[in-house]
Coordinates of C-alpha atoms and ligand atoms in Angstrom, one line a residue:
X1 CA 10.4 28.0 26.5
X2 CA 10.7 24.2 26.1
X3 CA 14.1 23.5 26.6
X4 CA 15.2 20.5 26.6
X5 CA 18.7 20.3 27.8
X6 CA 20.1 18.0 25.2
X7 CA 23.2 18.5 24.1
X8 CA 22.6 20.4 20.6
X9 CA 25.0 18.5 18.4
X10 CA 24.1 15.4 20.3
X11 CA 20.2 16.2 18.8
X12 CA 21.5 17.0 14.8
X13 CA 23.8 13.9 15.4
X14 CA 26.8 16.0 14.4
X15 CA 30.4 16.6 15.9
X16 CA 31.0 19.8 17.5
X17 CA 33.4 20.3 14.5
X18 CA 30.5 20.4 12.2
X19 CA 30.2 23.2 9.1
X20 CA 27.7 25.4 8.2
X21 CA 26.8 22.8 5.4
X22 CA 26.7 19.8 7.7
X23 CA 24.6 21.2 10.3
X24 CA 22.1 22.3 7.4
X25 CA 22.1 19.3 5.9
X26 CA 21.9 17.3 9.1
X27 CA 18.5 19.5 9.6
X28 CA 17.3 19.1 6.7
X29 CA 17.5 15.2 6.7
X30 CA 15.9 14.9 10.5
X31 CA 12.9 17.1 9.6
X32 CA 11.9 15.6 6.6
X33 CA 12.2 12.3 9.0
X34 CA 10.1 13.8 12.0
X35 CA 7.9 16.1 10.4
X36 CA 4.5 15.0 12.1
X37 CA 2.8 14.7 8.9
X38 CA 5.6 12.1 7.3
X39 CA 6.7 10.3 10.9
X40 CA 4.2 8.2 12.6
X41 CA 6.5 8.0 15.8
X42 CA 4.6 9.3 18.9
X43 CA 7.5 11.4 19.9
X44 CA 7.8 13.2 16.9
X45 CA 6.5 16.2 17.0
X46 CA 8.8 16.8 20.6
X47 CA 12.1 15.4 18.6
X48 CA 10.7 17.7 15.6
X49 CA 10.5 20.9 17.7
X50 CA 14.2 19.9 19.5
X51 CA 15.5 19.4 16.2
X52 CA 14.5 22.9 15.3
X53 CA 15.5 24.1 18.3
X54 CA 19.5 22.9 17.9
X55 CA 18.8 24.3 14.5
X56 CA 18.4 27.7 15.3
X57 CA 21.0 27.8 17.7
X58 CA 23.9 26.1 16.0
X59 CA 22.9 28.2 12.5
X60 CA 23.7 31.6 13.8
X61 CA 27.3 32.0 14.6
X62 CA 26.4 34.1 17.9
X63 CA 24.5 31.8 19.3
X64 CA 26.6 29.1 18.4
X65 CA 29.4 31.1 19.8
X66 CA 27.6 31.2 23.1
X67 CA 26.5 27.9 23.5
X68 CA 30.0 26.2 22.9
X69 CA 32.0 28.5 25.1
X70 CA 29.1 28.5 28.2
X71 CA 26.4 25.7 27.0
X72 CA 22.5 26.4 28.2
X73 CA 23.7 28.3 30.5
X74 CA 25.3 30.4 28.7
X75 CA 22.6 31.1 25.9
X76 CA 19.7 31.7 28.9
X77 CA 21.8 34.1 30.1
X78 CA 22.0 35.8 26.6
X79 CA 18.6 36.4 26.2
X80 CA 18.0 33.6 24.0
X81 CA 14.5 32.0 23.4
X82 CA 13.9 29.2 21.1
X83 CA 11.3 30.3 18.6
X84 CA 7.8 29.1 19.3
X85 CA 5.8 28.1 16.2
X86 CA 2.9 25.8 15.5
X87 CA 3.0 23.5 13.0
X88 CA 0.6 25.6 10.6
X89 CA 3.4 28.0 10.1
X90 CA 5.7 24.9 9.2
X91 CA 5.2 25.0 5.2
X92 CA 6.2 28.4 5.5
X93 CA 9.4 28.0 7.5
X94 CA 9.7 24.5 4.8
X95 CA 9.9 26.5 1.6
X96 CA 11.5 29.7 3.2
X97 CA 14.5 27.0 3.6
X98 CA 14.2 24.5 1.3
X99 CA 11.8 25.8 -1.7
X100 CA 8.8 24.7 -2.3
X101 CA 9.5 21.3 -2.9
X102 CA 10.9 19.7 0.2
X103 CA 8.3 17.0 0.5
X104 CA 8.3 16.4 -3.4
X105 CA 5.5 18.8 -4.2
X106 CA 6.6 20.5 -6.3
X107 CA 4.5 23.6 -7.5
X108 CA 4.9 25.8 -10.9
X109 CA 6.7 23.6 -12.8
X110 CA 6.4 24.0 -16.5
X111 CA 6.4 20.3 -17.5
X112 CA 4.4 18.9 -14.6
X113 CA 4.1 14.9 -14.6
X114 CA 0.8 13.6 -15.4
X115 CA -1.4 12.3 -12.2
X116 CA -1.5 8.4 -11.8
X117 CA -4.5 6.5 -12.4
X118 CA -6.2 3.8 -9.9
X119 CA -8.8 1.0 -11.8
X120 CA -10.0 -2.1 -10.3
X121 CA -10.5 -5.6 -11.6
X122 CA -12.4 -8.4 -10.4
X123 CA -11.3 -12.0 -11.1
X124 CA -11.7 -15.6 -10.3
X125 CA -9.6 -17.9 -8.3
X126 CA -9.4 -20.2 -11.0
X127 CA -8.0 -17.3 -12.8
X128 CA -5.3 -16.0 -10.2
X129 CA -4.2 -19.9 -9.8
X130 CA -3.5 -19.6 -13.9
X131 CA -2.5 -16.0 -14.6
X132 CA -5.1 -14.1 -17.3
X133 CA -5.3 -11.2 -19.3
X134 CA -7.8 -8.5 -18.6
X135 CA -8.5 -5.2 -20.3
X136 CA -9.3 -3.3 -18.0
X137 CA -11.4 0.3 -18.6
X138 CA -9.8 3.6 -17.6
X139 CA -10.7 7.1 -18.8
X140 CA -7.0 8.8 -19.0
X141 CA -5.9 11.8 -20.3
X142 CA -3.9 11.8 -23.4
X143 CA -1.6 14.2 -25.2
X144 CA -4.0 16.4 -27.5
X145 CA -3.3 15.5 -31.0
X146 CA -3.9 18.8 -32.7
X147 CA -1.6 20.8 -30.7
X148 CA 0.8 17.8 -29.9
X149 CA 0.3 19.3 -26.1
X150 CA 1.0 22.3 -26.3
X151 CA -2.5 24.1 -25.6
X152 CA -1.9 26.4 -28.3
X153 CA -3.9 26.7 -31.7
X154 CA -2.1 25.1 -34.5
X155 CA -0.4 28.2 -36.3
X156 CA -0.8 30.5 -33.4
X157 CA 1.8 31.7 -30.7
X158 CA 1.6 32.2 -26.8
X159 CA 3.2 35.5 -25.4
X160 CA 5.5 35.8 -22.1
X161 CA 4.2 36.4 -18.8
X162 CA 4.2 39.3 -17.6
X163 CA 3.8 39.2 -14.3
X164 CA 6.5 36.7 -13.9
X165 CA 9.0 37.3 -16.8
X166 CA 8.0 33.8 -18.3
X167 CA 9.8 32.0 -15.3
X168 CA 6.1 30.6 -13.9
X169 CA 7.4 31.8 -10.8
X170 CA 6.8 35.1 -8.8
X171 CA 8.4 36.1 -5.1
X172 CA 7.1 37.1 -2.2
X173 CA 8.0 37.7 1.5
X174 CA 6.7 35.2 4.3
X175 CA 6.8 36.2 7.5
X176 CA 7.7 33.4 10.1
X177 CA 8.2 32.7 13.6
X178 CA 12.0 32.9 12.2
X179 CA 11.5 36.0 10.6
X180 CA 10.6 37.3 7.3
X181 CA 12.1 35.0 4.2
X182 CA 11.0 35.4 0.2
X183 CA 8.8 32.4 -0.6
X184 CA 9.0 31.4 -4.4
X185 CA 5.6 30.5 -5.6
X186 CA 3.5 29.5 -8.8
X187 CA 2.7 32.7 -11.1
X188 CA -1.3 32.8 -10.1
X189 CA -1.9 35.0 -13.7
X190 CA 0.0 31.8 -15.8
X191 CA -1.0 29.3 -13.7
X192 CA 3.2 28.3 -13.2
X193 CA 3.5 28.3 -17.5
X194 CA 5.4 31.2 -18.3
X195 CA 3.1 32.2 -21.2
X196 CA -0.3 33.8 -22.1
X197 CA -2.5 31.9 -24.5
X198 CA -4.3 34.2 -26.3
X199 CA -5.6 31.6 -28.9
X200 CA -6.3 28.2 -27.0
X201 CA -6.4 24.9 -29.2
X202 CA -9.7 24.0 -30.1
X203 CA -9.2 20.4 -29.8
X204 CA -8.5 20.3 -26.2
X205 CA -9.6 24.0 -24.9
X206 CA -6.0 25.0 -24.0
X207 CA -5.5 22.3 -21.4
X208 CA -3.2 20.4 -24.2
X209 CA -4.6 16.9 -23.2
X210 CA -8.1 15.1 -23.5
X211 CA -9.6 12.6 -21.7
X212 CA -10.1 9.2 -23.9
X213 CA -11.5 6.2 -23.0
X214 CA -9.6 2.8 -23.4
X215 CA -9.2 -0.4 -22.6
X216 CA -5.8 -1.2 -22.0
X217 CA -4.9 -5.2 -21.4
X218 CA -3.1 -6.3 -18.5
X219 CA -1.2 -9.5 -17.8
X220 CA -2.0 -10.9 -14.0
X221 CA 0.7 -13.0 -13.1
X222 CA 0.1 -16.5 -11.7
X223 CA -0.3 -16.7 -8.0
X224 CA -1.4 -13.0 -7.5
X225 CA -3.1 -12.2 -4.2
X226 CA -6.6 -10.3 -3.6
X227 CA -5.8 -6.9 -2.7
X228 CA -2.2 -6.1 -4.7
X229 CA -1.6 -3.8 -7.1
X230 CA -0.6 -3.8 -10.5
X231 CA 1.5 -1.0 -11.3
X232 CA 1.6 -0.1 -15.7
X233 CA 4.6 2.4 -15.5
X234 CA 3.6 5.6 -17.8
X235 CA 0.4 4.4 -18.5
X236 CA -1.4 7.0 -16.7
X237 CA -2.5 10.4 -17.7
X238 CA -0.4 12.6 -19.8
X239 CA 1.8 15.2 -18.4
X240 CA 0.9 18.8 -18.6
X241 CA 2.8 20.3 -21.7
X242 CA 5.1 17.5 -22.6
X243 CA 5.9 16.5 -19.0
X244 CA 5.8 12.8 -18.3
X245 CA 3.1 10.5 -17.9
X246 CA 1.6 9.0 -14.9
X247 CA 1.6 5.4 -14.1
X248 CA -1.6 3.4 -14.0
X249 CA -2.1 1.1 -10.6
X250 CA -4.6 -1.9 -11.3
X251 CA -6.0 -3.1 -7.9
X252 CA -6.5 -7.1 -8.1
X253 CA -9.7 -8.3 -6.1
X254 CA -10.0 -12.5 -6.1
X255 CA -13.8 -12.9 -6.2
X256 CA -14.6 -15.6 -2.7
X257 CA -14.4 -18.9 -4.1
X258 CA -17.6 -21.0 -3.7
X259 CA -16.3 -24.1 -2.2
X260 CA -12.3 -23.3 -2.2
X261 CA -10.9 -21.0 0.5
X262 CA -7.1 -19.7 0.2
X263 CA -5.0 -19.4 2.6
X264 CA -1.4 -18.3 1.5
X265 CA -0.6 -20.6 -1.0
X266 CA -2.5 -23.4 0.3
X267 CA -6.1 -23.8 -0.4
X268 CA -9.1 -25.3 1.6
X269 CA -12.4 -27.7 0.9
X270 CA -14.6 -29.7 2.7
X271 CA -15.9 -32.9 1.3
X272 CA -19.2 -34.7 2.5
X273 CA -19.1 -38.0 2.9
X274 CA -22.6 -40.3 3.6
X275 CA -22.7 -42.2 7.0
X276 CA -22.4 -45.4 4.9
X277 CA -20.0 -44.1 2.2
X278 CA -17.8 -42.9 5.3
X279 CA -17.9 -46.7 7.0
X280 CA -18.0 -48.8 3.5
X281 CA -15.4 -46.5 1.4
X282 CA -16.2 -44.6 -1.7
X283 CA -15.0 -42.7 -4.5
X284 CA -16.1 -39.3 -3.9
X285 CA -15.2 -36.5 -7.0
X286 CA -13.7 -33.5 -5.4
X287 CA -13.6 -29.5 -6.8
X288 CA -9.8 -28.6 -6.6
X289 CA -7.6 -25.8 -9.0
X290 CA -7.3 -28.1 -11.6
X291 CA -11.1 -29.1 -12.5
X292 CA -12.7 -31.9 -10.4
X293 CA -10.5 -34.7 -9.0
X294 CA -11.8 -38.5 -7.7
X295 CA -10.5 -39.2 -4.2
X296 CA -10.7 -42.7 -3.2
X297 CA -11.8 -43.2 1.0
X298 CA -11.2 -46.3 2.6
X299 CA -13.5 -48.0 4.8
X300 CA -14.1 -46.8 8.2
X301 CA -13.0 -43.2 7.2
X302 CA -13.6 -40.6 10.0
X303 CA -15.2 -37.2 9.8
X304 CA -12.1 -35.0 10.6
X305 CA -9.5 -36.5 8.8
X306 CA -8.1 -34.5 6.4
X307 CA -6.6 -35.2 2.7
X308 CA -3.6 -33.6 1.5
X309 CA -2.8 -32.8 -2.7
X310 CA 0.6 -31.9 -2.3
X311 CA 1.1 -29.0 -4.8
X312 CA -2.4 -28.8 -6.0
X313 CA -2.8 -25.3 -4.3
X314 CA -2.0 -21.8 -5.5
X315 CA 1.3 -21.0 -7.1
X316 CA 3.4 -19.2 -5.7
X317 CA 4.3 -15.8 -6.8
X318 CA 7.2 -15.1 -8.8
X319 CA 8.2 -18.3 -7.5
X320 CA 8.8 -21.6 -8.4
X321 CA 5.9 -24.4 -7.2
X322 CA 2.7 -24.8 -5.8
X323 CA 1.0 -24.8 -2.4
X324 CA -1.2 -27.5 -1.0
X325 CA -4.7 -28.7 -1.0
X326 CA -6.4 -29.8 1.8
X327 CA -9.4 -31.4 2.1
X328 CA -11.7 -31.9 5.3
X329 CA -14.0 -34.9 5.5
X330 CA -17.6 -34.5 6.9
X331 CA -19.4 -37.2 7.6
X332 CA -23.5 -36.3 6.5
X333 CA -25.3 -38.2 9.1
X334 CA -29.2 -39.1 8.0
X335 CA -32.0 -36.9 9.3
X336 CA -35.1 -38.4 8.7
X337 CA -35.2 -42.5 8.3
X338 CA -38.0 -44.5 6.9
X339 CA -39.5 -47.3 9.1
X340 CA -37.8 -49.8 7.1
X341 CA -34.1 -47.9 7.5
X342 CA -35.1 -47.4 11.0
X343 CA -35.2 -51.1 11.7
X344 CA -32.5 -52.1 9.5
X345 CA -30.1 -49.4 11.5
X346 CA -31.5 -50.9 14.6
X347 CA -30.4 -54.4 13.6
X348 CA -27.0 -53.0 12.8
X349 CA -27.0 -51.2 16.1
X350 CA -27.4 -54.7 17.7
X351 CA -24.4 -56.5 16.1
X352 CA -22.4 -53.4 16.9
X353 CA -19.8 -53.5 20.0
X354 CA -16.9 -52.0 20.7
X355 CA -14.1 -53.1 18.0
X356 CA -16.6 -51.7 15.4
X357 CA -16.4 -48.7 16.2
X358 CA -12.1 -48.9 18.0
X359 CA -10.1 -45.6 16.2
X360 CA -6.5 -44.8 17.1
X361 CA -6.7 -41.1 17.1
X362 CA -9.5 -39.2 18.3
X363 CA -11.6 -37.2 16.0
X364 CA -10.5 -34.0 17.9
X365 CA -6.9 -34.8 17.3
X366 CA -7.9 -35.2 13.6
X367 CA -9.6 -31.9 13.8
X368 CA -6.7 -30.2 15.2
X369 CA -4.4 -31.5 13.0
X370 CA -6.6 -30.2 10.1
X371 CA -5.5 -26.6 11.2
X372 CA -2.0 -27.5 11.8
Ligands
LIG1 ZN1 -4.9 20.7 -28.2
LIG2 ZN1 3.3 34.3 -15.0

């Protein structure tokens, strides 16, 4: 017996004046919220089995009685022993109360909702930085034209169910840790459609949709990240006999950039720089979003330092502007010399001193700065 000693109502959240309604409906809300396969609390499963606990107690009149008149107390004393059950048994117990649809499956239905269909596309980050269109392949089950969905041979009939009167649904009892209850399931004979069909449509065998192949075009939107989904409402397979169509989810993948990395909505580069164009200046072309850019260096610039293109970065998402680009200079110092650049380095070595090579910032405050 895992008793608790909560206070009942305390555990449903509900005044002791509470009715028969709100106490059922007060259940019903905290189990679909702690049911250990929806809740990823820890504690669930104990709050889950308290909650069901208070449940059984303050639904039955007589043991309501008992517990506000003499509180625990008063219900050890009358026998009573919370139910124990394992969570196997809970679908059972779920649809003996609720029917089968308390966590939104919902089984047997006539016109069941087509499934919804995942595809993948691929693009540049060129491409996400501009929006694009894409037609993307799916194979997606479409209404059957012959029988307009209905599974049945064109001029033939279906007959009723038998087994299940035509309601797709038969009864039966489950038995429970709280006792026996009738469970409402799919008719296994009809499959949950209320009919025989003797004479299947020829088109589709019956199953009133076909799978096709298409391509169906999508618009990315400018600024998209790698990794979100594109959701097409309806666009995914048909429903089964007329029932509505799925949606189609399109997952957007940004192929690595060669020499741009995104962050947010900024973007990175490095730029290499020569010893000499680094300590005499240069104009240096430079990859960004918008096609190659020339970025002028001064003299005496310093590997580290960074260059910022205010809003030449990604745009933002359903938003108004653009992010940044930054770009780190490298400095490419030379690995192999010839004699004659050898001695002229030398030379330059010589007439070198101090003031030649004065900065005002370090190069690691440059660096850090670079990742601020
Ligand atoms: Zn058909
Ligand atoms: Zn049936």
């Amino acid at each position: 017996m895992a008793t608790t000693g909560r206070d009942y109502y305390e555990v449903l959240g509900l005044e002791r004046s509470a009715s028969e309604v709100e106490i059922k409906r007060a259940f019903r809300q905290l189990a679909r919220e702690l049911h250990p396969d929806v809740s990823a609390e820890p504690d669930a499963g104990e709050r889950f089995r308290e909650v069901v606990e208070a449940y059984e107690v303050l639904s039955k009149s007589e043991t309501r009685g008992l517990y506000d008149r003499f509180g625990h107390a008063g219900l050890r004393s009358g026998g009573f022993r919370p139910t124990p059950f394992d969570f196997g048994s809970l679908a059972d117990i779920f649809s003996a109360f609720f029917g089968d649809d308390v966590f939104g499956v919902a089984t047997g239905a006539r016109r069941a909702r087509g499934a919804d269909v995942a595809a993948e596309v691929e693009i540049e980050l060129e491409e996400a930085a501009s929006g694009v269109k894409r037609a993307v392949p799916i194979q997606v089950a479409l209404v059957c034209e012959e029988c307009r969905g209905d599974g049945i041979e064109p001029g033939e009939t279906a007959t009723t169910c038998e087994d299940c009167g035509g309601s797709g649904r038969i009864q039966h009892v489950a038995r429970t840790g709280f006792g026996e209850f009738i469970r409402t399931q799919a008719c296994p004979r009809c499959a949950g459609t209320g009919r025989i069909v003797d004479h299947p449509c020829r088109g589709c065998d019956g199953a009133g949709r076909v799978l096709e192949e298409r391509a169906l075009e999508i618009v990315i939107p400018p600024g998209i990240h790698d990794g979100q989904r594109i959701r097409l409402s309806g666009e995914g397979h048909a429903g089964a006999l007329g029932g509505q169509a799925g949606d189609l989810y399109v997952l957007v993948r940004i192929r690595p950039h060669e020499r741009l990395v995104r962050e947010g909505d900024d973007v990175y580069s490095t730029v290499d720089l020569t010893m000499t164009q680094a300590a005499l200046g240069a104009q240096v072309g430079v990859s960004t979003l918008d096609g190659k850019v020339e970025l002028d260096f001064e003299p005496g610039t310093q590997p580290g330092e960074i260059r910022v293109l205010r809003g030449r970065g990604m745009p933002v998402l359903q938003g108004f502007g653009r992010g940044d680009h930054r770009v780190l200079v490298n400095v490419a110092v030379p690995r192999k010399l010839t004699e004659e650049q050898r001695r002229l380095l030398d030379e330059f070595e010589q007439t070198a001193g101090e003031e030649t090579y004065r900065t005002d910032e370090g190069f690691f405050e440059k660096l850090k700065s670079a990742f601020r």
